[in-house]
Coordinates of C-alpha atoms and ligand atoms in Angstrom, one line a residue:
M1 CA 141.7 -101.2 -140.1
E2 CA 145.1 -102.0 -141.6
S3 CA 147.0 -101.1 -138.4
A4 CA 144.6 -102.4 -135.8
H5 CA 146.3 -103.9 -132.8
I6 CA 145.5 -107.6 -132.2
L7 CA 146.7 -109.2 -129.1
I8 CA 146.7 -113.0 -128.9
G9 CA 147.1 -115.0 -125.7
L10 CA 148.0 -118.7 -125.9
S11 CA 147.4 -121.2 -123.1
G12 CA 148.5 -124.8 -123.0
S13 CA 146.8 -126.9 -125.6
I14 CA 148.0 -128.8 -128.6
A15 CA 145.8 -126.5 -130.7
A16 CA 148.5 -123.8 -130.2
F17 CA 150.1 -124.9 -133.5
K18 CA 147.1 -123.4 -135.3
I19 CA 147.9 -120.0 -134.0
A20 CA 151.0 -119.9 -136.3
T21 CA 148.7 -119.8 -139.3
L22 CA 146.5 -117.1 -137.8
V23 CA 149.4 -114.9 -136.8
S24 CA 151.0 -115.3 -140.2
S25 CA 147.7 -114.5 -142.0
L26 CA 146.9 -111.4 -139.9
T27 CA 150.5 -110.0 -140.2
K28 CA 150.5 -110.4 -143.9
Q29 CA 147.3 -108.4 -144.1
G30 CA 149.0 -105.5 -142.3
Y31 CA 147.6 -106.0 -138.8
E32 CA 149.9 -105.4 -135.8
V33 CA 150.0 -108.6 -133.9
R34 CA 151.5 -109.3 -130.5
V35 CA 151.5 -112.6 -128.7
I36 CA 151.5 -113.7 -125.1
E37 CA 152.3 -117.3 -124.2
T38 CA 151.9 -119.1 -121.0
K39 CA 154.7 -121.5 -120.0
H40 CA 152.5 -124.5 -121.0
A41 CA 151.7 -122.9 -124.4
A42 CA 155.4 -122.5 -125.1
S43 CA 155.8 -126.3 -124.8
F44 CA 153.5 -126.7 -127.7
I45 CA 154.7 -123.9 -130.0
G46 CA 158.0 -122.1 -129.3
P47 CA 158.1 -118.3 -129.0
L48 CA 160.7 -118.0 -131.7
T49 CA 158.1 -119.2 -134.3
L50 CA 155.5 -116.8 -133.2
A51 CA 158.0 -113.9 -132.9
A52 CA 159.2 -114.5 -136.5
L53 CA 155.6 -114.6 -137.8
S54 CA 154.4 -111.6 -135.9
H55 CA 157.6 -109.5 -136.3
N56 CA 157.3 -108.8 -132.6
E57 CA 158.8 -110.2 -129.5
V58 CA 156.6 -112.8 -127.8
Y59 CA 155.7 -111.9 -124.2
M60 CA 156.2 -114.8 -121.9
D61 CA 156.1 -114.1 -118.2
E62 CA 155.5 -111.2 -115.8
F63 CA 158.5 -109.3 -114.5
D64 CA 161.2 -111.7 -115.9
G65 CA 163.2 -108.6 -117.0
T66 CA 163.5 -109.7 -120.6
N67 CA 160.6 -107.8 -122.1
E68 CA 161.1 -104.3 -123.4
A69 CA 157.9 -103.1 -121.6
M70 CA 158.4 -102.3 -117.9
I71 CA 154.9 -103.4 -116.9
P72 CA 153.9 -105.6 -119.7
H73 CA 150.4 -106.6 -118.6
I74 CA 149.4 -102.9 -118.4
E75 CA 151.1 -101.9 -121.6
L76 CA 149.8 -104.8 -123.6
S77 CA 146.2 -104.3 -122.3
R78 CA 146.4 -100.6 -123.3
W79 CA 147.9 -101.4 -126.7
A80 CA 145.2 -104.0 -127.7
D81 CA 142.2 -103.1 -129.9
V82 CA 141.0 -106.7 -129.5
F83 CA 142.3 -109.5 -127.4
L84 CA 141.9 -113.2 -128.4
I85 CA 142.6 -116.0 -126.0
A86 CA 143.3 -119.0 -128.2
P87 CA 143.8 -121.8 -127.5
A88 CA 141.9 -121.1 -124.3
D89 CA 142.3 -124.1 -122.0
A90 CA 140.0 -124.8 -119.0
N91 CA 142.5 -123.2 -116.6
I92 CA 142.7 -119.8 -118.3
L93 CA 139.0 -119.7 -118.7
A94 CA 138.6 -120.4 -115.0
K95 CA 141.1 -117.7 -114.1
A96 CA 139.5 -115.2 -116.4
A97 CA 136.0 -115.9 -115.0
H98 CA 137.2 -115.6 -111.4
G99 CA 139.5 -112.6 -111.8
L100 CA 142.8 -114.4 -111.0
G101 CA 146.0 -112.8 -112.3
D102 CA 149.0 -115.0 -111.3
D103 CA 150.9 -114.8 -114.6
L104 CA 151.3 -112.5 -117.5
L105 CA 148.4 -113.8 -119.6
S106 CA 145.8 -113.8 -116.8
S107 CA 147.0 -110.4 -115.5
T108 CA 146.7 -108.9 -119.0
I109 CA 143.2 -110.3 -119.2
L110 CA 142.3 -108.6 -115.9
A111 CA 143.7 -105.3 -117.1
A112 CA 142.1 -105.4 -120.5
T113 CA 139.2 -103.1 -121.4
C114 CA 139.0 -104.0 -125.2
P115 CA 136.6 -106.5 -126.7
M116 CA 137.6 -110.1 -125.6
L117 CA 137.3 -113.3 -127.5
A118 CA 138.1 -116.9 -126.4
A119 CA 138.5 -120.0 -128.5
P120 CA 138.3 -123.0 -126.1
A121 CA 140.3 -126.1 -126.8
M122 CA 140.4 -129.1 -124.4
N123 CA 139.4 -132.6 -123.8
V124 CA 135.6 -133.2 -124.2
H125 CA 135.0 -134.0 -120.5
M126 CA 136.9 -131.0 -119.4
Y127 CA 134.9 -128.9 -121.8
E128 CA 131.6 -130.4 -120.7
N129 CA 132.4 -130.1 -117.0
P130 CA 129.8 -127.9 -115.4
A131 CA 132.6 -125.7 -113.9
T132 CA 134.0 -125.0 -117.4
Q133 CA 130.5 -124.4 -118.8
A134 CA 129.7 -122.0 -115.9
N135 CA 133.0 -120.1 -116.5
L136 CA 132.2 -119.8 -120.2
Q137 CA 128.7 -118.6 -119.4
T138 CA 130.1 -116.0 -117.0
L139 CA 132.5 -114.7 -119.6
H140 CA 129.8 -114.7 -122.2
E141 CA 127.5 -112.6 -120.0
R142 CA 130.4 -110.2 -119.5
G143 CA 130.4 -109.6 -123.3
W144 CA 133.2 -112.0 -124.3
T145 CA 132.7 -113.6 -127.7
I146 CA 133.2 -117.4 -127.2
I147 CA 134.2 -119.1 -130.5
D148 CA 132.7 -122.6 -129.9
P149 CA 135.0 -125.6 -130.4
A150 CA 134.1 -128.2 -133.0
Y151 CA 133.3 -131.9 -132.7
G152 CA 136.0 -134.2 -133.8
M153 CA 138.7 -136.6 -132.8
L154 CA 140.7 -134.9 -130.1
A155 CA 144.4 -135.1 -129.4
C156 CA 143.6 -137.3 -126.4
Q157 CA 142.1 -139.9 -128.7
E158 CA 138.6 -139.2 -127.6
A159 CA 135.9 -138.0 -129.9
G160 CA 133.7 -135.1 -128.9
R161 CA 133.4 -131.3 -128.7
G162 CA 136.6 -129.6 -127.7
R163 CA 138.6 -129.1 -130.9
M164 CA 139.5 -125.5 -131.3
A165 CA 137.9 -123.6 -134.1
E166 CA 140.1 -123.2 -137.3
P167 CA 142.3 -120.2 -137.8
E168 CA 139.9 -118.8 -140.6
E169 CA 137.0 -118.9 -138.0
L170 CA 139.2 -117.0 -135.5
E171 CA 140.2 -114.4 -138.1
K172 CA 136.6 -113.9 -139.1
N173 CA 135.5 -113.2 -135.5
I174 CA 138.4 -110.8 -134.9
K175 CA 137.6 -108.9 -138.1
A176 CA 133.9 -108.7 -137.2
I177 CA 134.7 -107.1 -133.9
L178 CA 137.2 -104.7 -135.4
E179 CA 134.6 -103.7 -138.0
N180 CA 132.0 -103.0 -135.3
K181 CA 134.5 -101.0 -133.3
A182 CA 135.4 -98.9 -136.4
I183 CA 131.7 -98.3 -137.2
A184 CA 131.0 -97.2 -133.6
A185 CA 134.0 -94.9 -133.7
S186 CA 132.8 -93.4 -137.0
V187 CA 129.4 -92.8 -135.6
A188 CA 130.9 -91.1 -132.5
Q189 CA 132.7 -88.8 -134.9
G190 CA 129.5 -88.1 -136.8
D191 CA 130.5 -90.0 -140.0
S192 CA 127.3 -90.6 -141.9
S193 CA 128.8 -92.7 -144.7
I194 CA 128.2 -96.0 -143.0
D195 CA 124.6 -96.6 -143.8
Q196 CA 125.3 -100.3 -144.4
K197 CA 125.4 -100.6 -140.6
P198 CA 122.5 -98.3 -139.8
L199 CA 122.3 -99.4 -136.1
A200 CA 125.9 -98.7 -135.3
G201 CA 126.2 -97.1 -131.9
K202 CA 122.7 -98.2 -130.9
R203 CA 122.0 -100.4 -127.9
V204 CA 119.3 -103.0 -128.6
V205 CA 117.7 -105.2 -126.0
V206 CA 115.6 -108.2 -127.1
S207 CA 113.7 -110.7 -125.0
A208 CA 113.0 -114.1 -126.5
G209 CA 111.6 -117.5 -125.7
P210 CA 109.2 -118.7 -123.1
T211 CA 109.3 -118.3 -119.3
Q212 CA 109.1 -121.3 -117.0
E213 CA 107.2 -121.0 -113.7
S214 CA 108.3 -123.6 -111.3
L215 CA 105.8 -125.7 -109.2
D216 CA 108.3 -128.1 -107.6
P217 CA 111.8 -129.4 -108.5
V218 CA 110.4 -131.5 -111.4
R219 CA 107.4 -129.5 -112.8
F220 CA 106.8 -126.1 -114.3
L221 CA 104.2 -124.1 -116.3
S222 CA 105.3 -122.8 -119.7
N223 CA 104.3 -122.4 -123.3
H224 CA 105.4 -123.5 -126.8
S225 CA 107.6 -120.5 -127.7
S226 CA 110.8 -121.6 -129.5
G227 CA 112.5 -118.2 -129.2
K228 CA 113.2 -118.2 -133.0
Q229 CA 111.7 -114.8 -133.7
G230 CA 113.5 -113.1 -130.8
Y231 CA 116.8 -114.7 -131.8
A232 CA 116.3 -113.7 -135.4
I233 CA 115.7 -110.1 -134.3
A234 CA 118.9 -110.1 -132.1
R235 CA 120.9 -111.5 -135.1
A236 CA 119.5 -108.9 -137.4
A237 CA 120.4 -106.1 -134.8
R238 CA 123.9 -107.4 -134.6
D239 CA 124.3 -107.6 -138.4
L240 CA 123.0 -104.1 -138.7
G241 CA 125.8 -102.9 -136.4
A242 CA 124.0 -102.6 -133.0
Q243 CA 125.4 -103.5 -129.6
V244 CA 122.9 -106.3 -128.7
T245 CA 121.7 -107.9 -125.5
L246 CA 119.5 -110.9 -125.7
V247 CA 117.5 -111.8 -122.6
S248 CA 116.5 -115.4 -123.3
G249 CA 114.1 -117.8 -121.6
P250 CA 114.9 -121.5 -121.8
V251 CA 115.2 -122.5 -125.5
S252 CA 117.1 -125.1 -127.4
L253 CA 118.7 -122.5 -129.8
E254 CA 122.5 -121.9 -130.0
A255 CA 123.7 -118.8 -128.2
L256 CA 124.5 -116.0 -130.7
Q257 CA 128.0 -114.9 -131.4
G258 CA 128.7 -111.2 -130.9
V259 CA 125.5 -110.8 -128.8
R260 CA 125.5 -110.5 -125.0
M261 CA 123.3 -113.3 -123.7
V262 CA 121.4 -113.0 -120.4
P263 CA 119.7 -116.2 -119.6
V264 CA 116.5 -116.2 -117.5
V265 CA 113.9 -118.8 -116.4
S266 CA 110.8 -117.2 -114.8
A267 CA 108.8 -114.1 -115.6
L268 CA 110.2 -112.5 -112.4
D269 CA 113.8 -113.2 -113.6
L270 CA 112.9 -111.7 -116.9
E271 CA 111.4 -108.6 -115.4
K272 CA 114.5 -108.0 -113.3
A273 CA 116.8 -108.4 -116.3
M274 CA 114.7 -106.2 -118.6
I275 CA 114.5 -103.3 -116.1
E276 CA 118.3 -103.5 -115.7
E277 CA 119.0 -103.7 -119.4
A278 CA 116.4 -101.1 -120.4
R279 CA 118.3 -98.3 -118.5
D280 CA 120.4 -97.3 -121.4
A281 CA 118.7 -99.1 -124.4
D282 CA 117.7 -97.3 -127.5
F283 CA 115.4 -100.0 -128.8
I284 CA 113.6 -102.6 -126.7
I285 CA 111.8 -105.5 -128.3
M286 CA 109.7 -107.8 -126.1
A287 CA 109.4 -110.9 -128.2
A288 CA 109.4 -113.3 -125.1
A289 CA 106.2 -115.3 -124.5
V290 CA 105.8 -114.4 -120.8
A291 CA 103.7 -116.7 -118.6
D292 CA 100.8 -114.5 -117.3
Y293 CA 100.6 -116.4 -114.1
R294 CA 102.9 -118.3 -111.7
F295 CA 102.1 -120.8 -109.0
K296 CA 101.1 -119.1 -105.7
D297 CA 103.2 -121.7 -103.8
H298 CA 106.5 -123.2 -104.8
H299 CA 107.1 -126.6 -103.3
E300 CA 110.7 -127.4 -102.2
Q301 CA 110.1 -131.2 -102.6
K302 CA 108.4 -133.1 -105.3
M303 CA 104.6 -133.0 -104.8
K304 CA 103.0 -136.3 -104.2
K305 CA 99.8 -137.5 -105.8
T306 CA 96.7 -137.1 -103.6
G307 CA 93.0 -137.2 -104.6
D308 CA 91.5 -137.4 -108.1
V309 CA 91.3 -133.7 -108.5
L310 CA 94.1 -131.3 -107.7
T311 CA 93.5 -127.5 -107.6
L312 CA 96.6 -125.3 -107.8
E313 CA 96.4 -121.6 -107.2
L314 CA 98.1 -119.2 -109.6
V315 CA 98.9 -115.5 -109.1
K316 CA 99.4 -112.9 -111.8
N317 CA 102.9 -112.1 -113.1
P318 CA 103.9 -108.5 -113.6
D319 CA 103.2 -107.2 -117.1
I320 CA 106.9 -106.4 -118.1
L321 CA 106.1 -104.7 -121.3
A322 CA 103.6 -102.4 -119.7
G323 CA 106.2 -101.5 -117.0
L324 CA 108.8 -100.7 -119.6
G325 CA 106.2 -98.6 -121.4
Q326 CA 105.4 -96.6 -118.3
N327 CA 109.1 -95.9 -117.6
K328 CA 110.1 -95.2 -121.2
K329 CA 113.2 -93.0 -121.5
P330 CA 113.2 -90.1 -123.9
G331 CA 114.1 -91.3 -127.4
Q332 CA 113.7 -94.9 -126.5
I333 CA 111.6 -97.0 -128.9
L334 CA 109.5 -99.8 -127.5
C335 CA 108.2 -102.7 -129.5
G336 CA 105.8 -105.4 -128.2
F337 CA 104.4 -108.5 -129.7
A338 CA 100.9 -109.9 -129.6
M339 CA 100.0 -113.5 -130.2
E340 CA 96.3 -114.0 -130.8
T341 CA 93.9 -116.7 -131.9
E342 CA 91.0 -114.4 -132.8
N343 CA 90.2 -110.6 -133.3
L344 CA 93.9 -110.0 -134.1
D345 CA 93.8 -106.3 -134.9
T346 CA 91.4 -105.2 -132.2
N347 CA 93.1 -107.2 -129.4
A348 CA 96.5 -106.1 -130.6
R349 CA 95.6 -102.4 -130.7
V350 CA 94.4 -102.6 -127.1
K351 CA 97.8 -104.0 -126.2
L352 CA 99.7 -101.3 -128.1
E353 CA 97.9 -98.6 -126.3
S354 CA 97.6 -100.0 -122.8
K355 CA 101.3 -100.9 -122.8
N356 CA 102.5 -97.6 -124.3
C357 CA 104.4 -99.2 -127.2
D358 CA 105.6 -97.3 -130.3
L359 CA 105.2 -100.4 -132.4
L360 CA 103.4 -103.7 -131.9
I361 CA 103.9 -106.9 -134.0
A362 CA 100.7 -108.9 -134.1
N363 CA 100.5 -112.5 -135.3
N364 CA 97.7 -115.0 -135.4
L365 CA 98.7 -118.4 -134.2
R366 CA 96.1 -120.0 -136.6
T367 CA 97.6 -118.4 -139.7
K368 CA 99.6 -120.8 -141.9
G369 CA 103.4 -119.9 -141.7
A370 CA 103.0 -117.9 -138.5
G371 CA 103.5 -118.8 -134.9
F372 CA 105.8 -120.4 -132.4
Q373 CA 107.9 -123.2 -134.0
T374 CA 108.1 -122.0 -137.6
D375 CA 111.0 -120.2 -139.4
T376 CA 108.5 -117.8 -141.1
N377 CA 105.9 -115.3 -139.8
V378 CA 102.9 -113.4 -141.1
V379 CA 102.3 -110.3 -139.1
S380 CA 100.6 -106.9 -138.8
L381 CA 102.6 -103.9 -137.7
L382 CA 100.5 -101.7 -135.5
F383 CA 101.5 -98.0 -135.1
P384 CA 99.6 -95.6 -132.8
D385 CA 97.8 -94.1 -135.9
H386 CA 97.6 -97.0 -138.4
T387 CA 98.2 -100.6 -139.2
E388 CA 100.3 -102.3 -141.9
H389 CA 99.7 -106.0 -142.9
L390 CA 102.8 -107.8 -144.2
G391 CA 102.8 -111.1 -146.2
L392 CA 104.6 -114.3 -145.4
Q393 CA 108.4 -113.8 -144.7
S394 CA 111.2 -115.4 -142.9
K395 CA 111.7 -114.5 -139.2
E396 CA 115.1 -113.2 -140.2
A397 CA 113.7 -110.8 -142.8
L398 CA 111.0 -109.6 -140.3
G399 CA 113.8 -108.9 -137.8
H400 CA 115.4 -106.5 -140.2
T401 CA 112.1 -104.9 -141.0
I402 CA 111.2 -104.4 -137.3
L403 CA 114.6 -102.8 -136.5
K404 CA 114.6 -100.5 -139.5
T405 CA 111.1 -99.4 -138.7
M406 CA 112.2 -98.7 -135.1
L407 CA 115.1 -96.6 -136.4
A408 CA 112.7 -94.6 -138.7
L409 CA 110.4 -94.0 -135.7
Q410 CA 113.4 -92.8 -133.6
K411 CA 114.5 -90.4 -136.3
G412 CA 111.0 -89.1 -136.8
E413 CA 110.9 -90.5 -140.4
D414 CA 108.0 -92.2 -142.1
P415 CA 108.1 -95.9 -141.1
D416 CA 105.9 -96.9 -144.0
V417 CA 108.8 -96.4 -146.5
I418 CA 110.5 -99.4 -144.9
V419 CA 107.4 -101.6 -144.7
R420 CA 105.9 -101.1 -148.1
Ligands
CTP501 N1 104.2 -109.4 -121.9 C1 104.9 -109.0 -120.8 N2 104.6 -109.4 -119.6 C2 103.6 -110.3 -119.4 C3 102.8 -110.7 -120.5 C4 103.1 -110.3 -121.8 O1 105.8 -108.2 -121.0 N3 103.3 -110.7 -118.2 C5 104.5 -108.9 -123.2 C6 104.9 -109.9 -124.3 O2 106.3 -110.1 -124.3 C7 104.4 -109.3 -125.6 C8 103.2 -108.5 -125.1 O3 103.3 -108.3 -123.7 O4 105.3 -108.4 -126.1 C9 101.8 -109.2 -125.4 O5 101.9 -110.5 -124.9 P1 100.6 -111.4 -125.1 O6 100.9 -112.7 -124.4 O7 100.2 -111.4 -126.5 O8 99.5 -110.6 -124.3 P2 99.1 -110.4 -122.8 O9 99.4 -109.0 -122.5 O10 99.7 -111.4 -122.0 O11 97.5 -110.5 -122.9 P3 96.6 -111.9 -123.1 O12 97.4 -113.0 -122.6 O13 95.4 -111.6 -122.3 O14 96.4 -111.9 -124.6

């Protein structure tokens, strides 16, 4: 990747000074670096510094007649293998989320088709503002990698989250994306020498966490799922080189870097998202703990207390996994989960068959080290023709095992080689 093209866009924040270190480090390693600065960014770090460090002219404003390129936003967007916006102030994030292109940086973002990263930097209240959070969420859902800011004392003399990530962190993220791109390209060219990333070129969709079924504006029906197992699978898929989408119910886990996050709340939201995401997925893993029922009536206002006994009617939610099983695409591998408190193998086998899964991971809530809130799991792997029982292991390790097993199934190889 020595000559990969890295485009860096700076917007107005004091953190702009850190970009000098990043540009210098990347250039020394042989990467081609080009820099765009907004007018405000140029007040924090002059273009001369960045031009000297990148050995390239710095692009400042659209159509000012000084750039070599005739239509710089198009040429730069075509040139870039990866595009980092850092520091990303609240304004550029809003423009990117809403498709505005009123200067060189925002127009180049609009025209870019390469992987995008953003490293936010701003005052804590601006960062926490729901508008900024919504914009970050939008970009994240479009596949941007958001490099979270750190806590600390900010330039505005307030403490809080908003300090841009350090140059080393930015560099690590850029390299991870370039590495994934290189692997995907090698796979497209039929290069089989990249077995350290066995899922390169594969699309993996994972669901995780509970669903919440709303009764009124303050109450809902849900379960104790923490989302840990689903997140561990998504992380493993990413680390094994896959392109990953994580459809997540409400959990208190951090969003995963390098994974496309699709947040959902109810089982009906989850069903819609999974049908959409399953269209071109190679592997689908339903680790979400879906509520089997939802309230028949949803109340727009908070329900008031009435008599001593209250009866609420529930209606059945769709069985999402069964629906995906019925509509399985050729070559697609479907993995379900089963959480039981008794007759584990028998109940789980019924689920494997009735939902048309290729693999089902069964765990018993009552087994020590297994279940919802733990970092470990004890499971059985059910295949259509046999069952394998695994010992206690981390949810992370199990994630790797599940994915490698699915890969073996897709290739028509013996999955027991992975498991035993
Ligand atoms: N599942 C689903 N849609 C539902 C319920 C469950 O897609 N409405 C999926 C889960 O994500 C899991 C598998 O089906 O992968 C089994 O879920 P589980 O709760 O163990 O079983 P159920 O099918 O709901 O059956 P029961 O609650 O009767 O045990």
